[in-house]
Structures are given as structure tokens and as C-alpha cells.
Short mmCIF file of C-alpha atoms in Angstrom, two decimals:
data_model
loop_
_atom_site.label_atom_id
_atom_site.label_comp_id
_atom_site.label_asym_id
_atom_site.label_seq_id
_atom_site.Cartn_x
_atom_site.Cartn_y
_atom_site.Cartn_z
CA UNK A 28 41.89 44.20 29.15
CA UNK A 29 45.31 43.67 27.76
CA UNK A 30 45.33 41.78 24.52
CA UNK A 31 48.28 39.44 24.24
CA UNK A 32 49.80 37.75 21.26
CA UNK A 33 48.65 34.43 22.64
CA UNK A 34 45.05 35.63 22.76
CA UNK A 35 45.20 36.85 19.17
CA UNK A 36 46.66 33.55 18.01
CA UNK A 37 44.02 31.51 19.88
CA UNK A 38 41.15 33.58 18.50
CA UNK A 39 42.54 33.31 15.00
CA UNK A 40 42.86 29.52 15.27
CA UNK A 41 39.31 29.22 16.67
CA UNK A 42 37.85 31.34 13.90
CA UNK A 43 39.75 29.45 11.21
CA UNK A 44 38.59 26.14 12.67
CA UNK A 45 34.96 27.28 12.64
CA UNK A 46 35.37 28.48 9.06
CA UNK A 47 36.76 25.08 8.03
CA UNK A 48 33.85 23.36 9.76
CA UNK A 49 31.32 25.49 7.86
CA UNK A 50 33.01 24.81 4.52
CA UNK A 51 33.25 21.11 5.37
CA UNK A 52 29.53 20.99 6.16
CA UNK A 53 28.67 22.82 2.94
CA UNK A 54 30.94 20.54 0.91
CA UNK A 55 29.18 17.52 2.43
CA UNK A 56 25.74 18.96 1.58
CA UNK A 57 26.78 19.54 -2.03
CA UNK A 58 28.21 16.02 -2.33
CA UNK A 59 25.15 14.29 -0.81
CA UNK A 60 22.49 16.77 -1.99
CA UNK A 61 21.01 16.48 1.50
CA UNK A 62 20.58 19.07 4.23
CA UNK A 63 21.75 16.68 6.92
CA UNK A 64 23.91 13.57 6.97
CA UNK A 65 23.19 12.53 10.53
CA UNK A 66 20.21 13.11 12.91
CA UNK A 67 22.26 15.32 15.21
CA UNK A 68 22.66 17.87 12.38
CA UNK A 69 18.95 18.75 12.66
CA UNK A 70 16.72 16.45 14.75
CA UNK A 71 13.50 18.08 13.46
CA UNK A 72 14.41 17.48 9.80
CA UNK A 73 15.51 13.93 10.65
CA UNK A 74 12.25 13.15 12.48
CA UNK A 75 10.11 14.55 9.66
CA UNK A 76 12.24 12.65 7.14
CA UNK A 77 11.43 9.33 8.82
CA UNK A 78 7.69 10.14 8.73
CA UNK A 79 7.70 11.33 5.11
CA UNK A 80 9.80 8.36 3.98
CA UNK A 81 7.36 5.95 5.65
CA UNK A 82 4.44 7.64 3.89
CA UNK A 83 6.23 7.40 0.54
CA UNK A 84 7.05 3.73 1.12
CA UNK A 85 3.37 3.02 1.82
CA UNK A 86 2.31 4.81 -1.36
CA UNK A 87 4.89 2.88 -3.40
CA UNK A 88 3.55 -0.40 -1.95
CA UNK A 89 0.00 0.60 -2.91
CA UNK A 90 1.24 1.30 -6.44
CA UNK A 91 2.61 -2.24 -6.61
CA UNK A 92 -0.72 -3.54 -5.29
CA UNK A 93 -2.49 -1.82 -8.17
CA UNK A 94 -0.49 -3.91 -10.64
CA UNK A 95 -1.67 -7.06 -8.86
CA UNK A 96 -5.27 -5.81 -8.84
CA UNK A 97 -5.21 -4.94 -12.54
CA UNK A 98 -3.87 -8.40 -13.36
CA UNK A 99 -6.67 -10.08 -11.42
CA UNK A 100 -9.48 -7.93 -12.80
CA UNK A 101 -8.31 -7.78 -16.41
CA UNK A 102 -7.62 -11.52 -16.62
CA UNK A 103 -11.01 -12.30 -15.05
CA UNK A 104 -12.83 -9.92 -17.38
CA UNK A 105 -11.09 -11.35 -20.45
CA UNK A 106 -11.98 -14.89 -19.38
CA UNK A 107 -15.61 -13.97 -18.75
CA UNK A 108 -15.77 -12.39 -22.19
CA UNK A 109 -14.61 -15.65 -23.77
CA UNK A 110 -17.04 -17.66 -21.65
CA UNK A 111 -19.86 -15.35 -22.67
CA UNK A 112 -19.00 -15.81 -26.35
CA UNK A 113 -19.05 -19.61 -25.92
CA UNK A 114 -22.42 -19.51 -24.15
CA UNK A 115 -23.83 -17.19 -26.80
CA UNK A 116 -22.79 -19.70 -29.46
CA UNK A 117 -24.31 -22.53 -27.45
CA UNK A 118 -27.59 -20.63 -27.24
CA UNK A 119 -27.55 -20.00 -31.00
CA UNK A 120 -27.17 -23.72 -31.57
CA UNK A 121 -30.09 -24.40 -29.25
CA UNK A 122 -32.32 -21.98 -31.12
CA UNK A 123 -31.32 -23.51 -34.47
CA UNK A 124 -31.96 -27.10 -33.41
CA UNK A 125 -35.21 -26.35 -31.61
CA UNK A 126 -37.21 -25.79 -34.82
CA UNK A 127 -37.28 -29.47 -35.84
CA UNK A 128 -35.75 -28.78 -39.26
CA UNK A 129 -32.40 -30.36 -38.47
CA UNK A 130 -31.84 -33.95 -39.59
CA UNK A 131 -29.88 -36.54 -37.64
CA UNK A 132 -26.50 -35.62 -39.14
CA UNK A 133 -27.00 -31.94 -38.40
CA UNK A 134 -27.99 -32.69 -34.81
CA UNK A 135 -24.92 -34.89 -34.47
CA UNK A 136 -22.71 -32.05 -35.71
CA UNK A 137 -24.44 -29.66 -33.31
CA UNK A 138 -23.88 -32.06 -30.44
CA UNK A 139 -20.18 -32.34 -31.30
CA UNK A 140 -19.82 -28.54 -31.29
CA UNK A 141 -21.63 -28.23 -27.96
CA UNK A 142 -19.28 -30.84 -26.46
CA UNK A 143 -16.34 -28.71 -27.59
CA UNK A 144 -17.97 -25.60 -26.15
CA UNK A 145 -18.43 -27.39 -22.85
CA UNK A 146 -14.73 -28.29 -22.71
CA UNK A 147 -13.85 -24.74 -23.70
CA UNK A 148 -15.96 -23.27 -20.87
CA UNK A 149 -14.38 -25.70 -18.41
CA UNK A 150 -10.94 -24.63 -19.58
CA UNK A 151 -11.89 -20.98 -19.07
CA UNK A 152 -13.12 -21.81 -15.57
CA UNK A 153 -9.63 -23.13 -14.77
CA UNK A 154 -7.89 -19.97 -15.93
CA UNK A 155 -4.74 -19.20 -13.96
CA UNK A 156 -2.92 -15.95 -13.33
CA UNK A 157 0.64 -16.92 -12.53
CA UNK A 158 0.20 -19.93 -10.27
CA UNK A 159 -3.23 -18.86 -8.97
CA UNK A 160 -6.64 -20.01 -10.16
CA UNK A 161 -8.93 -17.02 -10.72
CA UNK A 162 -12.33 -18.60 -10.17
CA UNK A 163 -11.96 -20.60 -6.98
CA UNK A 164 -12.37 -17.88 -4.34
CA UNK A 165 -9.53 -17.71 -1.85
CA UNK A 166 -8.55 -21.29 -2.67
CA UNK A 167 -6.25 -20.19 -5.47
CA UNK A 168 -4.01 -23.24 -5.47
CA UNK A 169 -6.57 -25.92 -6.30
CA UNK A 170 -8.21 -26.46 -9.67
CA UNK A 171 -11.86 -25.35 -9.42
CA UNK A 172 -13.22 -27.47 -12.26
CA UNK A 173 -12.87 -31.13 -13.18
CA UNK A 174 -16.24 -31.93 -14.67
CA UNK A 175 -15.35 -35.52 -15.53
CA UNK A 176 -14.73 -36.23 -11.85
CA UNK A 177 -17.58 -34.08 -10.51
CA UNK A 178 -15.43 -31.22 -9.20
CA UNK A 179 -17.02 -27.74 -9.30
CA UNK A 180 -16.17 -24.38 -7.68
CA UNK A 181 -17.17 -24.31 -4.00
CA UNK A 182 -15.18 -21.41 -2.57
CA UNK A 183 -16.90 -18.05 -3.14
CA UNK A 184 -14.86 -16.01 -0.67
CA UNK A 185 -13.52 -12.66 -1.81
CA UNK A 186 -9.91 -12.06 -2.76
CA UNK A 187 -9.21 -8.50 -1.58
CA UNK A 188 -6.19 -6.29 -2.09
CA UNK A 189 -5.44 -3.16 -0.07
CA UNK A 190 -5.14 -0.28 -2.53
CA UNK A 191 -5.18 2.58 -0.05
CA UNK A 192 -4.84 2.86 3.71
CA UNK A 193 -7.63 0.69 5.13
CA UNK A 194 -9.38 0.31 1.75
CA UNK A 195 -9.58 -3.26 0.44
CA UNK A 196 -11.06 -3.94 -3.00
CA UNK A 197 -12.42 -7.31 -4.13
CA UNK A 198 -10.61 -8.36 -7.32
CA UNK A 199 -12.17 -11.75 -8.08
CA UNK A 200 -15.64 -12.92 -9.12
CA UNK A 201 -17.90 -15.61 -7.70
CA UNK A 202 -16.89 -18.70 -9.67
CA UNK A 203 -19.65 -20.75 -8.03
CA UNK A 204 -22.22 -18.55 -9.78
CA UNK A 205 -20.68 -18.47 -13.26
CA UNK A 206 -19.20 -21.98 -13.58
CA UNK A 207 -21.85 -23.78 -11.55
CA UNK A 208 -22.62 -27.48 -11.53
CA UNK A 209 -26.17 -26.62 -12.69
CA UNK A 210 -24.83 -25.08 -15.88
CA UNK A 211 -22.67 -28.07 -16.76
CA UNK A 212 -25.56 -30.42 -15.90
CA UNK A 213 -27.77 -28.46 -18.31
CA UNK A 214 -25.15 -28.73 -21.05
CA UNK A 215 -24.89 -32.49 -20.43
CA UNK A 216 -28.68 -32.75 -20.65
CA UNK A 217 -28.63 -30.81 -23.93
CA UNK A 218 -26.03 -33.21 -25.33
CA UNK A 219 -28.08 -36.21 -24.15
CA UNK A 220 -31.24 -34.77 -25.70
CA UNK A 221 -29.49 -34.27 -29.04
CA UNK A 222 -28.32 -37.87 -28.90
CA UNK A 223 -31.88 -39.06 -28.38
CA UNK A 224 -33.39 -39.61 -31.81
CA UNK A 225 -36.88 -39.39 -30.35
CA UNK A 226 -36.36 -35.94 -28.82
CA UNK A 227 -38.18 -33.01 -30.37
CA UNK A 228 -37.49 -29.35 -30.86
CA UNK A 229 -39.60 -28.55 -27.85
CA UNK A 230 -37.37 -30.71 -25.67
CA UNK A 231 -34.36 -28.65 -26.76
CA UNK A 232 -36.25 -25.39 -26.52
CA UNK A 233 -36.81 -26.00 -22.82
CA UNK A 234 -33.07 -25.54 -22.20
CA UNK A 235 -32.96 -22.03 -23.65
CA UNK A 236 -34.46 -20.49 -20.52
CA UNK A 237 -31.88 -22.25 -18.36
CA UNK A 238 -29.04 -21.05 -20.56
CA UNK A 239 -30.42 -17.51 -20.36
CA UNK A 240 -30.28 -17.77 -16.57
CA UNK A 241 -26.65 -18.91 -16.65
CA UNK A 242 -25.75 -16.11 -19.07
CA UNK A 243 -27.46 -13.59 -16.78
CA UNK A 244 -25.37 -14.84 -13.86
CA UNK A 245 -22.24 -14.33 -15.95
CA UNK A 246 -23.33 -10.83 -17.02
CA UNK A 247 -24.07 -9.83 -13.44
CA UNK A 248 -20.64 -10.93 -12.27
CA UNK A 249 -18.99 -9.15 -15.19
CA UNK A 250 -20.93 -5.94 -14.51
CA UNK A 251 -19.87 -6.03 -10.87
CA UNK A 252 -16.27 -6.62 -11.95
CA UNK A 253 -16.45 -3.67 -14.36
CA UNK A 254 -17.71 -1.35 -11.64
CA UNK A 255 -14.84 -2.37 -9.39
CA UNK A 256 -12.38 -1.90 -12.25
CA UNK A 257 -13.57 1.70 -12.66
CA UNK A 258 -13.07 2.33 -8.96
CA UNK A 259 -9.57 0.82 -9.10
CA UNK A 260 -8.67 3.22 -11.91
CA UNK A 261 -9.94 6.19 -9.90
CA UNK A 262 -8.00 5.09 -6.83
CA UNK A 263 -4.91 4.51 -8.96
CA UNK A 264 -5.09 8.10 -10.19
CA UNK A 265 -5.45 9.43 -6.65
CA UNK A 266 -2.57 7.34 -5.29
CA UNK A 267 -0.35 8.48 -8.19
CA UNK A 268 -1.00 12.07 -7.14
CA UNK A 269 -0.24 11.15 -3.53
CA UNK A 270 3.09 9.66 -4.66
CA UNK A 271 4.05 12.93 -6.38
CA UNK A 272 3.07 14.97 -3.32
CA UNK A 273 4.86 12.66 -0.88
CA UNK A 274 8.03 12.77 -3.01
CA UNK A 275 7.91 16.58 -3.20
CA UNK A 276 7.32 17.00 0.54
CA UNK A 277 10.20 14.65 1.36
CA UNK A 278 12.45 16.50 -1.08
CA UNK A 279 11.52 19.88 0.43
CA UNK A 280 12.38 18.54 3.86
CA UNK A 281 15.69 16.82 3.08
CA UNK A 282 17.18 18.08 -0.17
CA UNK A 283 19.34 21.17 -0.34
CA UNK A 284 18.71 24.33 -2.31
CA UNK A 285 21.72 23.76 -4.55
CA UNK A 286 22.14 27.40 -5.70
CA UNK A 287 21.89 28.70 -2.15
CA UNK A 288 24.47 26.26 -0.77
CA UNK A 289 26.92 27.03 -3.61
CA UNK A 290 26.52 30.75 -2.98
CA UNK A 291 26.98 30.31 0.77
CA UNK A 292 30.14 28.28 0.17
CA UNK A 293 31.63 30.94 -2.12
CA UNK A 294 30.92 33.57 0.51
CA UNK A 295 32.50 31.36 3.18
CA UNK A 296 35.59 30.89 1.00
CA UNK A 297 35.98 34.68 0.75
CA UNK A 298 35.57 35.06 4.48
CA UNK A 299 38.14 32.29 5.08
CA UNK A 300 40.69 33.94 2.79
CA UNK A 301 40.18 37.28 4.55
CA UNK A 302 40.64 35.60 7.93
CA UNK A 303 43.89 34.02 6.78
CA UNK A 304 45.12 37.34 5.44
CA UNK A 305 44.35 39.16 8.66
CA UNK A 306 45.81 36.34 10.72
CA UNK A 307 49.12 36.51 8.86
CA UNK A 308 49.35 40.21 9.73
CA UNK A 309 48.67 40.00 13.45
CA UNK A 310 51.09 37.16 14.16
CA UNK A 311 54.44 38.66 15.08
CA UNK A 312 57.44 37.70 12.98
CA UNK A 313 59.42 34.82 14.40
CA UNK A 314 63.11 34.83 15.36
CA UNK A 315 63.91 33.27 12.02
CA UNK A 316 62.40 36.29 10.24
CA UNK A 317 64.85 38.59 12.09
CA UNK A 318 67.80 36.34 11.30
CA UNK A 319 67.12 36.35 7.52
#
């Protein structure tokens, strides 16, 4: 086959164009730090990237859900702790006044303190996290307690948050068990008994068993909450590891090996210069070169 000047020129232009394209692609990879900038560059990498990115987005959403779960559980546990302290103090007062050694003034002072404890427990029962009531089941927008008007918690449905794929954890407690009408009725009866000058220590002593029952209900709910808190911490640790793995897998799929791309580009630059040098030699001098 006879090789013409036109053929040499065309081949040189094609090779130079391909060399420019390679350097342009490498320059784009270095600038974006990504292997591809469009799906057509590598459909397999693009398809895997969509899958890995979706997995990472799910993990990040679960991480945000953990913050919500911690807020629910920690606020509920703190409130139950305060309620337990108030009920412990109420029980101490019952034990002290049940031995018939207190005079009328002391019983009056005890009654006044129990009234304050009752209001304090009611206030705890209306604890809010943000704009949500913690102890009214799924009815988080309505106040669960208004003892003066006979309003007590009625909704005991679970508030659940998804913390892993398909795993929902209950983050609230049963307010109908802890802040029950029976408990507030017992406290009212205690106050009424202390007001009655004819009541005896035995009359007051009868309420201790009831208060023990209410305190047991509170302890049971708090124990259940603590167990769930431990599980949330374990799941949080696992999801954090999943986030690291998902990020690494996505990076391996999409991000460039910076040192390799830089090296490849330097090699391509050398090849391009050599091609230009050879090209300048095989192109015949023009008429202007002869006329100089």
C-alpha cells in the first residue's frame, strides 16, 4: 500500500485528537475527584453509584432518627426519675404521719407538702419535648393531665421510630400506668384524711400499700425504658459502622486513585509531546518554507 502525505497527516491528526481526549478526561477526573462525570463514561460504575448512594442516604436518615429516639428516651427517663423522687418523698411523709405522733400543725404542714408534690407530679406528667407531650401515647399534641378538670392520660399507644431497615423501636412509656387517675385519687384521699382531725395513723397507713403499687408501676415502666435505651445504643453503634462502610464502598466505586491518575496524565503528556515531535517531521515543508 502506498502511503501518501494525506494519509500521514490524517493519522497524525487522529492520534493527536485521541491524545487530547485522554488528557481532557484525566484533567476532568483530577478536577472532580471522580472516575466518571456522566453515566455514559462507565454505566456499571454509575449504576453501582446510585445503589451505594441510596444505601448511604438511608443510613444517614437512621442516624438522624437516633437523635430523635435519644431525645424521647432520655427526656422520659429524666422525668420518671423526678416523679419517682416525688413519690418517694410522699411515701416518707405517709410513714411519718402514720405513727400518731404528729400534732395538728405538723399534719397541716405535711398536707401542704403533699399538695405541692401532687402538683409537681402533674407537671411532670405534662412534660413536653419540643411541641410534643411525652406521656400521652401517640396523641402528642394534647395535654395528658389536667387533674382539676378530671383529665388523665388515656392513650397508651406506642410511639415507634425506625432505627434500622424494618426495625421500629418504642421510645415512649405508658403514661396511663404511671400517671393514672387512681394515683391522683389516692393522693387526694391522703390529703382529705390529713384534713380530717378524727383520722388516725392507721387510716393514713392504709395508703402506703397503694403508693407502693403506683411506685412499682413507675419502676416497671422505667426498667422497660432502660432496656430499650440499651438496645438503641447498640443499634446506634452498628449503624455508625454501617455508615463508615457505606461511605468507603461508595468512595471505592466513584473516587479516583489520585496518584494513579496524576501518573497516567504525566505519561500521556510525554506521549503527546512525542507525537507532536514526530508529526512535525513527517509533514512536508510548505511552499513558504522553500521561498524563505
